[in-house]
């Protein structure tokens, strides 16, 4: 990965994000953190503020059990709204340690970065003296071998990894420029450790997965992702159901709305009851989607022609009977 000169293995994405934030605070001597509404970075206290994933699905506030002290340094901006990040930095000059972002949002459903958004975050953090953290726990090794940072050509200071990195076994990692990573103990003063970190079982599974991910695998993922998006869209069109499909490579979400989904607020305008009906119909047809409007669906290399043909047959009647219900809000 372009931005990862040195890395530390941990056991989960939660640990990776939590440790990256600690390191950013230590490096900058600053406290505050900017995250984006609907962004999920694991369940560390400071990162659950306005979180996506299960917090969004269940419609819960995300903050019970978290002290005001732990959440008070977390500032929230709208995804794809550079001006909000800029205004927040202006409001807290010299106090922002880091901006943490899913470079392709995956936990409010898939929301791609708009043109210039990631580049803008890079510029703003550099000018502000804060660090840019890409949480690539989903996008790492998925949207390109080098993650979103390779696909979009933007280099963060710190990168968080997990999920695909372990080939199904529990793992996480955070890494970045050597000068930053050398601050982590025992080389440097920022403490972080873990009994099971870097355990040989998870690392072997991860290495085997990375070895299998060659150029042809990424071509297959790209083509299969595009094909799935086309199949879903045409089945919805045939049934007269408005649907917005957001896709980056092999990650996609079909939103039950007729308006562009560019951030958490627009994702939440999607009709979750319609999504639930569609989910149940597909499940009865033998297709198990992620059970939430606010999760990403992933295509994997196991989805061969036969699997995709099965999906296409299963989609045929999947939208019938779903009312194109009025969009809330
Ligand atoms: C899943 C996820 C995490 C948390 O990873 P866990 O391994 O579940 O702790 C962090 N960031 C992102 C972007 C995720 O999707």
Coordinates of C-alpha atoms and ligand atoms in Angstrom, one line a residue:
X1 CA 0.0 0.0 0.0
X2 CA 1.4 3.3 -1.1
X3 CA 1.2 5.0 2.3
X4 CA 2.2 2.1 4.5
X5 CA 6.0 2.1 5.1
X6 CA 5.7 0.4 8.4
X7 CA 2.8 -1.3 10.2
X8 CA 1.6 -2.8 13.4
X9 CA -0.7 -5.9 13.5
X10 CA -3.6 -5.9 15.9
X11 CA -6.7 -8.1 16.2
X12 CA -9.5 -6.1 14.8
X13 CA -10.5 -3.0 12.9
X14 CA -11.7 -1.4 16.1
X15 CA -8.2 -1.8 17.6
X16 CA -6.6 -0.4 14.4
X17 CA -8.7 2.8 14.4
X18 CA -8.4 3.3 18.1
X19 CA -4.6 3.0 18.0
X20 CA -4.3 5.2 14.9
X21 CA -6.2 8.0 16.7
X22 CA -4.0 7.7 19.8
X23 CA -0.9 7.8 17.6
X24 CA -2.2 10.9 15.7
X25 CA -2.9 12.6 19.0
X26 CA 0.6 11.8 20.3
X27 CA 2.3 13.0 17.1
X28 CA 0.4 16.3 16.9
X29 CA 0.0 17.0 20.7
X30 CA -3.6 17.9 19.8
X31 CA -6.9 16.4 21.1
X32 CA -9.7 16.9 18.7
X33 CA -10.8 14.5 15.9
X34 CA -13.0 15.1 12.9
X35 CA -15.0 12.2 11.7
X36 CA -18.0 12.0 9.3
X37 CA -21.6 11.3 10.1
X38 CA -22.5 7.8 9.1
X39 CA -18.8 6.8 9.2
X40 CA -18.0 3.7 11.3
X41 CA -14.5 3.1 12.7
X42 CA -15.2 0.3 15.2
X43 CA -16.6 0.7 18.7
X44 CA -13.9 2.7 20.6
X45 CA -15.7 5.3 22.7
X46 CA -14.5 8.4 20.8
X47 CA -15.5 6.9 17.4
X48 CA -19.1 5.9 18.1
X49 CA -20.4 9.5 17.7
X50 CA -23.0 9.6 14.8
X51 CA -21.7 6.2 13.7
X52 CA -22.9 4.1 10.8
X53 CA -23.1 0.3 10.6
X54 CA -25.2 -1.4 13.3
X55 CA -25.7 1.9 15.1
X56 CA -27.4 3.3 12.0
X57 CA -29.3 0.0 11.3
X58 CA -30.7 -0.1 14.9
X59 CA -31.4 3.6 15.0
X60 CA -29.7 3.9 18.4
X61 CA -27.8 7.0 19.5
X62 CA -24.4 5.3 19.8
X63 CA -23.4 7.1 22.9
X64 CA -24.9 5.3 26.0
X65 CA -22.1 4.2 28.2
X66 CA -19.7 6.8 26.7
X67 CA -18.7 9.7 28.9
X68 CA -18.9 13.3 27.7
X69 CA -15.2 13.4 28.2
X70 CA -14.6 10.5 25.8
X71 CA -16.9 11.8 23.1
X72 CA -16.3 15.6 23.6
X73 CA -13.2 15.8 21.4
X74 CA -15.0 14.1 18.5
X75 CA -16.3 16.6 15.9
X76 CA -18.6 15.5 13.1
X77 CA -18.8 16.8 9.5
X78 CA -20.9 15.7 6.6
X79 CA -19.2 13.2 4.2
X80 CA -18.4 14.9 0.9
X81 CA -18.7 18.3 2.4
X82 CA -15.2 19.8 2.4
X83 CA -16.5 23.2 3.4
X84 CA -17.7 21.8 6.7
X85 CA -14.3 20.3 7.4
X86 CA -12.7 23.6 6.6
X87 CA -15.1 25.5 8.9
X88 CA -14.5 23.0 11.7
X89 CA -10.8 23.5 11.4
X90 CA -11.2 27.3 11.4
X91 CA -13.3 27.0 14.6
X92 CA -10.6 24.9 16.4
X93 CA -7.3 26.3 15.1
X94 CA -4.3 24.2 16.0
X95 CA -6.5 21.7 17.9
X96 CA -7.4 19.0 15.4
X97 CA -5.2 16.0 15.7
X98 CA -6.7 14.1 12.8
X99 CA -9.4 13.7 10.2
X100 CA -10.5 10.0 10.0
X101 CA -12.5 8.9 7.0
X102 CA -13.6 5.8 5.2
X103 CA -12.3 6.9 1.7
X104 CA -15.3 5.0 0.2
X105 CA -18.0 5.1 2.9
X106 CA -19.2 1.6 3.4
X107 CA -21.2 1.8 6.7
X108 CA -24.0 4.1 5.7
X109 CA -24.4 1.9 2.6
X110 CA -21.8 2.6 -0.1
X111 CA -21.1 6.3 -0.7
X112 CA -18.2 7.1 -3.0
X113 CA -16.1 10.1 -2.4
X114 CA -17.1 13.0 -4.7
X115 CA -14.6 14.5 -7.2
X116 CA -11.9 16.3 -5.2
X117 CA -13.2 15.3 -1.7
X118 CA -10.2 13.1 -0.7
X119 CA -7.7 15.4 -2.4
X120 CA -9.4 18.3 -0.5
X121 CA -9.0 16.4 2.8
X122 CA -5.3 15.8 2.0
X123 CA -4.8 19.5 1.4
X124 CA -6.8 20.8 4.4
X125 CA -5.1 18.4 6.9
X126 CA -1.6 19.3 5.5
X127 CA -2.4 23.0 5.8
X128 CA -3.8 22.5 9.3
X129 CA -0.9 20.4 10.6
X130 CA -3.3 17.6 11.4
X131 CA -3.0 14.0 10.2
X132 CA -5.2 12.3 7.6
X133 CA -6.3 8.8 8.6
X134 CA -7.9 6.5 5.9
X135 CA -9.9 3.8 7.5
X136 CA -9.5 1.2 4.8
X137 CA -10.8 -1.7 7.0
X138 CA -13.4 -2.3 4.2
X139 CA -11.7 -0.8 1.1
X140 CA -8.2 -2.2 1.8
X141 CA -7.4 -5.0 -0.7
X142 CA -11.0 -4.7 -2.0
X143 CA -11.3 -1.6 -4.2
X144 CA -7.8 -2.2 -5.5
X145 CA -4.8 -4.1 -4.2
X146 CA -3.4 -0.9 -2.8
X147 CA -6.8 0.1 -1.4
X148 CA -8.7 3.3 -2.0
X149 CA -5.5 5.3 -1.6
X150 CA -4.2 3.6 -4.8
X151 CA -7.6 3.7 -6.6
X152 CA -8.0 7.5 -6.0
X153 CA -4.3 8.4 -5.8
X154 CA -4.5 10.2 -2.4
X155 CA -1.9 9.3 0.2
X156 CA -3.0 9.5 3.9
X157 CA -0.7 9.7 6.9
X158 CA -2.1 6.7 8.6
X159 CA -4.1 3.7 7.2
X160 CA -6.3 1.3 9.1
X161 CA -6.8 -2.3 7.8
X162 CA -8.9 -5.3 8.8
X163 CA -11.6 -7.5 7.4
X164 CA -10.2 -8.8 4.0
X165 CA -6.6 -8.6 5.4
X166 CA -7.3 -11.7 7.5
X167 CA -8.8 -13.9 4.9
X168 CA -11.7 -14.7 7.3
X169 CA -9.6 -14.8 10.5
X170 CA -9.5 -12.0 13.1
X171 CA -6.9 -9.4 12.3
X172 CA -6.4 -5.7 12.0
X173 CA -3.5 -3.4 11.2
X174 CA -2.5 0.2 11.2
X175 CA 0.4 1.7 9.4
X176 CA 1.9 4.8 7.7
X177 CA 5.0 6.7 7.3
X178 CA 8.0 5.3 9.2
X179 CA 8.6 8.4 11.1
X180 CA 5.1 8.2 12.5
X181 CA 5.0 4.5 13.2
X182 CA 8.4 4.6 15.0
X183 CA 6.6 6.5 17.7
X184 CA 4.7 3.3 18.7
X185 CA 6.2 1.3 21.6
X186 CA 8.7 -0.2 22.0
X187 CA 10.5 1.9 19.4
X188 CA 8.7 5.1 20.6
X189 CA 6.6 6.3 23.6
X190 CA 3.1 5.6 22.3
X191 CA 1.9 2.5 24.0
X192 CA -0.1 -0.2 22.3
X193 CA 0.2 -4.0 22.6
X194 CA -1.9 -7.1 22.3
X195 CA -1.5 -10.7 23.5
X196 CA -2.8 -12.2 20.2
X197 CA -1.5 -9.5 17.8
X198 CA 0.3 -10.9 14.8
X199 CA -0.7 -14.5 15.7
X200 CA 0.6 -16.9 13.1
X201 CA -2.8 -18.4 12.3
X202 CA -4.5 -15.1 11.2
X203 CA -1.3 -13.9 9.5
X204 CA -0.9 -17.1 7.5
X205 CA -4.5 -16.8 6.3
X206 CA -4.0 -13.2 5.5
X207 CA -0.8 -13.9 3.5
X208 CA -2.5 -16.7 1.6
X209 CA -5.4 -14.4 0.7
X210 CA -3.1 -11.6 -0.5
X211 CA -1.1 -14.1 -2.6
X212 CA -4.4 -15.2 -4.3
X213 CA -5.4 -11.6 -5.1
X214 CA -3.6 -11.0 -8.5
X215 CA -4.5 -8.6 -11.3
X216 CA -7.0 -11.0 -12.8
X217 CA -8.8 -11.3 -9.5
X218 CA -9.3 -7.5 -9.4
X219 CA -10.5 -7.5 -13.0
X220 CA -13.0 -10.3 -12.1
X221 CA -14.2 -8.3 -9.1
X222 CA -14.6 -5.1 -11.1
X223 CA -16.6 -6.9 -13.9
X224 CA -18.7 -8.9 -11.5
X225 CA -19.5 -5.8 -9.4
X226 CA -20.6 -3.9 -12.5
X227 CA -22.7 -6.9 -13.6
X228 CA -24.5 -7.2 -10.3
X229 CA -25.3 -3.5 -10.3
X230 CA -26.7 -3.7 -13.9
X231 CA -28.8 -6.8 -13.0
X232 CA -30.3 -5.2 -9.9
X233 CA -31.0 -1.9 -11.7
X234 CA -32.7 -3.6 -14.6
X235 CA -34.9 -5.8 -12.3
X236 CA -35.9 -2.6 -10.4
X237 CA -36.6 -0.7 -13.6
X238 CA -38.8 -3.5 -14.9
X239 CA -40.9 -3.4 -11.7
X240 CA -41.0 0.5 -11.7
X241 CA -39.1 0.8 -8.4
X242 CA -36.8 3.8 -8.1
X243 CA -33.4 2.7 -7.0
X244 CA -30.1 4.4 -6.7
X245 CA -27.1 2.1 -6.9
X246 CA -23.8 3.3 -5.5
X247 CA -20.8 1.1 -6.5
X248 CA -17.1 1.3 -6.2
X249 CA -15.5 -1.9 -7.6
X250 CA -16.9 -4.9 -5.8
X251 CA -18.7 -2.9 -3.1
X252 CA -22.2 -1.7 -3.7
X253 CA -25.5 -0.7 -2.2
X254 CA -28.9 -0.4 -3.8
X255 CA -30.8 2.5 -2.0
X256 CA -34.6 2.6 -2.2
X257 CA -34.7 6.3 -3.1
X258 CA -34.9 8.3 -6.3
X259 CA -32.3 10.9 -5.2
X260 CA -28.6 10.7 -5.2
X261 CA -27.0 9.4 -2.0
X262 CA -23.9 11.4 -1.2
X263 CA -23.8 11.5 2.6
X264 CA -25.5 10.1 5.7
X265 CA -28.6 12.4 5.4
X266 CA -29.3 11.4 1.9
X267 CA -28.7 7.7 2.7
X268 CA -31.3 8.0 5.5
X269 CA -33.9 9.2 3.0
X270 CA -33.9 5.7 1.6
X271 CA -37.0 3.6 2.4
X272 CA -35.9 1.0 4.8
X273 CA -39.2 -0.8 4.8
X274 CA -38.9 -1.4 1.0
X275 CA -35.4 -2.6 1.6
X276 CA -36.6 -5.0 4.2
X277 CA -39.3 -6.5 1.8
X278 CA -36.7 -6.8 -0.9
X279 CA -34.2 -8.5 1.4
X280 CA -36.8 -11.0 2.6
X281 CA -37.9 -11.8 -1.0
X282 CA -34.3 -12.4 -2.1
X283 CA -33.6 -14.5 1.0
X284 CA -36.6 -16.7 0.1
X285 CA -35.1 -17.0 -3.4
X286 CA -31.8 -18.2 -1.9
X287 CA -29.8 -14.9 -1.9
X288 CA -28.5 -13.5 1.4
X289 CA -27.8 -9.8 1.2
X290 CA -26.4 -7.8 4.2
X291 CA -29.6 -7.3 6.3
X292 CA -29.5 -3.5 6.3
X293 CA -30.0 -0.6 4.0
X294 CA -26.9 0.9 5.6
X295 CA -24.4 -1.9 4.9
X296 CA -22.4 -2.6 1.7
X297 CA -22.9 -5.7 -0.3
X298 CA -19.6 -7.3 -1.6
X299 CA -18.9 -9.4 -4.6
X300 CA -16.2 -11.9 -4.1
X301 CA -14.1 -14.1 -6.4
X302 CA -16.3 -17.0 -5.4
X303 CA -19.1 -15.3 -7.3
X304 CA -18.5 -17.1 -10.6
X305 CA -20.8 -17.1 -13.7
X306 CA -23.0 -19.7 -12.2
X307 CA -23.5 -17.8 -9.0
X308 CA -24.3 -14.6 -10.9
X309 CA -26.7 -16.4 -13.2
X310 CA -28.5 -17.7 -10.0
X311 CA -28.6 -14.1 -8.7
X312 CA -30.1 -12.9 -11.9
X313 CA -32.9 -15.5 -11.8
X314 CA -33.5 -14.7 -8.1
X315 CA -33.8 -11.0 -8.9
X316 CA -36.6 -11.5 -11.5
X317 CA -39.6 -11.2 -9.2
X318 CA -37.8 -9.7 -6.2
X319 CA -39.2 -6.2 -6.6
X320 CA -42.8 -7.2 -7.4
X321 CA -45.2 -6.1 -4.7
X322 CA -42.8 -3.6 -3.2
X323 CA -44.6 -0.3 -3.1
X324 CA -42.5 2.6 -4.4
X325 CA -43.4 4.1 -1.0
X326 CA -43.2 7.8 -0.5
X327 CA -39.7 8.8 0.6
X328 CA -39.6 10.0 4.2
X329 CA -38.1 13.4 5.0
Ligands
LIG1 C1 -15.8 -3.1 10.4 C2 -15.1 -1.8 10.4 C3 -14.4 -1.4 11.5 C4 -14.3 -2.3 12.8 O1 -13.6 -3.5 12.5 P1 -13.9 -4.7 13.5 O2 -12.9 -5.8 13.1 O3 -15.3 -5.1 13.4 O4 -13.6 -4.2 14.9 C5 -13.7 -0.3 11.4 N1 -13.7 0.5 10.3 C6 -14.5 0.2 9.3 C7 -14.5 1.1 8.1 C8 -15.2 -1.0 9.3 O5 -16.0 -1.3 8.3

